[in-house]
PDB file of C-alpha atoms and ligand atoms in Angstrom:
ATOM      1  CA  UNK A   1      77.692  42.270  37.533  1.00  0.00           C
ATOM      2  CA  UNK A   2      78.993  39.177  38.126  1.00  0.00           C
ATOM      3  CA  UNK A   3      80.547  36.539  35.056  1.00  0.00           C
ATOM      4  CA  UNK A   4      79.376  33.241  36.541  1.00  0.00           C
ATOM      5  CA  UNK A   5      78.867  30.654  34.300  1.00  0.00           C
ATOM      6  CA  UNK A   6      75.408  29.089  35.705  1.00  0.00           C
ATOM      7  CA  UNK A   7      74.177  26.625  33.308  1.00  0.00           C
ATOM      8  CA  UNK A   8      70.500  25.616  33.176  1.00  0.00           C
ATOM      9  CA  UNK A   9      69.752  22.406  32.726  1.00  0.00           C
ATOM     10  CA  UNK A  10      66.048  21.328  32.436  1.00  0.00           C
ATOM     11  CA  UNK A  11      64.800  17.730  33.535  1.00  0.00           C
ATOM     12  CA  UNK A  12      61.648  16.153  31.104  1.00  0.00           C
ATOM     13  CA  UNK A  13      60.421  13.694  32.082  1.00  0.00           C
ATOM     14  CA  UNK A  14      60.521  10.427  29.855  1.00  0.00           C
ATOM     15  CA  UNK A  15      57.109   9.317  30.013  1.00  0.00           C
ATOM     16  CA  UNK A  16      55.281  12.107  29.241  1.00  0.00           C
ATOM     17  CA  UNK A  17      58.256  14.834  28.333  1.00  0.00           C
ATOM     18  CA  UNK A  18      57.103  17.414  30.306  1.00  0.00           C
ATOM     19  CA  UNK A  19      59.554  19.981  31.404  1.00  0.00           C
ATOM     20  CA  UNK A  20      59.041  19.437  35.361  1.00  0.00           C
ATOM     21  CA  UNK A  21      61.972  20.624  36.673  1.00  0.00           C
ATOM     22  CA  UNK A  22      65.477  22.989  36.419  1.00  0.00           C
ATOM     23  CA  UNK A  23      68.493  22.816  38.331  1.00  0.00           C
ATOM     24  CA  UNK A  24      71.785  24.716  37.826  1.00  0.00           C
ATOM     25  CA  UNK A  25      74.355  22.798  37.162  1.00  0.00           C
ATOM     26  CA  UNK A  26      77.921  23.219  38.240  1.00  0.00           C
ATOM     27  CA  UNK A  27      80.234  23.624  35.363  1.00  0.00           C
ATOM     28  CA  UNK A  28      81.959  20.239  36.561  1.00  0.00           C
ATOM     29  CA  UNK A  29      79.780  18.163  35.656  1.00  0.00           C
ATOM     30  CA  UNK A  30      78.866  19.636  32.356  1.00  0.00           C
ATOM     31  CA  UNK A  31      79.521  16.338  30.193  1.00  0.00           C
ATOM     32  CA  UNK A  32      77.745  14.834  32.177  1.00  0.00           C
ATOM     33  CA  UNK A  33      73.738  13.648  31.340  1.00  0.00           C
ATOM     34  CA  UNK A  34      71.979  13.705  34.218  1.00  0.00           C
ATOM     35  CA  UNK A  35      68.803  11.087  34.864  1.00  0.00           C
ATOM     36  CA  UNK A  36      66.699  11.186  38.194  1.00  0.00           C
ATOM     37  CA  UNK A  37      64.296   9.693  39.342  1.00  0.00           C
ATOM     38  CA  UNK A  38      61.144  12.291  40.467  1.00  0.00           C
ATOM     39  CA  UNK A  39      57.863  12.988  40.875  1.00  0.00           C
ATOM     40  CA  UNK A  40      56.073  14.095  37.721  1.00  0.00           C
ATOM     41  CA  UNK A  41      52.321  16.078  38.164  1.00  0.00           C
ATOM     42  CA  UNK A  42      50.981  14.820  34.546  1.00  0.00           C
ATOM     43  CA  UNK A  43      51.792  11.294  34.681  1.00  0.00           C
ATOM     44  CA  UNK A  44      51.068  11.569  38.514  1.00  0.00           C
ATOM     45  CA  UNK A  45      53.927   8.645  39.371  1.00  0.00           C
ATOM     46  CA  UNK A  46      57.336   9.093  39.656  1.00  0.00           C
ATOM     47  CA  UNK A  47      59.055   9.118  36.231  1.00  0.00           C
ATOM     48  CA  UNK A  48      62.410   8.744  34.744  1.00  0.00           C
ATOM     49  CA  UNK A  49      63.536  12.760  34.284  1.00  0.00           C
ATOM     50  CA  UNK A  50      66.536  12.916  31.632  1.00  0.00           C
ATOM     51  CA  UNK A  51      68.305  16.180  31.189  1.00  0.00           C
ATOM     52  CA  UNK A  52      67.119  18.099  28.054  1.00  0.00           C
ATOM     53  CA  UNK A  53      69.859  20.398  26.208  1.00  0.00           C
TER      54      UNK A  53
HETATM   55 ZN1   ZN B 101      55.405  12.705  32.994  1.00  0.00          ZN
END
């Protein structure tokens, strides 16, 4: 086994807060909040995602 620190990070989205996505997210830019701009299936549009801790 392997110690890699992989953190999940899961992107809601802001209309509707859906959890529509996860990424991994490199350890460098752990401080960091993330906000993308993606396609969300409930609201059907493309949404403002926001990482959720
Ligand atoms: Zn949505």
């Amino acid at each position: 086994m392997s110690i890699v620190s992989k953190k999940k990070a899961l992107l809601v989205c802001e209309e509707c807060l859906s959890r529509n996505y996860t990424l991994h997210k490199s350890t460098l830019s752990q401080r960091e909040r993330l906000v993308i701009k993606k396609f969300c299936n409930t609201c059907n549009a493309r949404t403002i995602h926001k990482e959720s801790r």
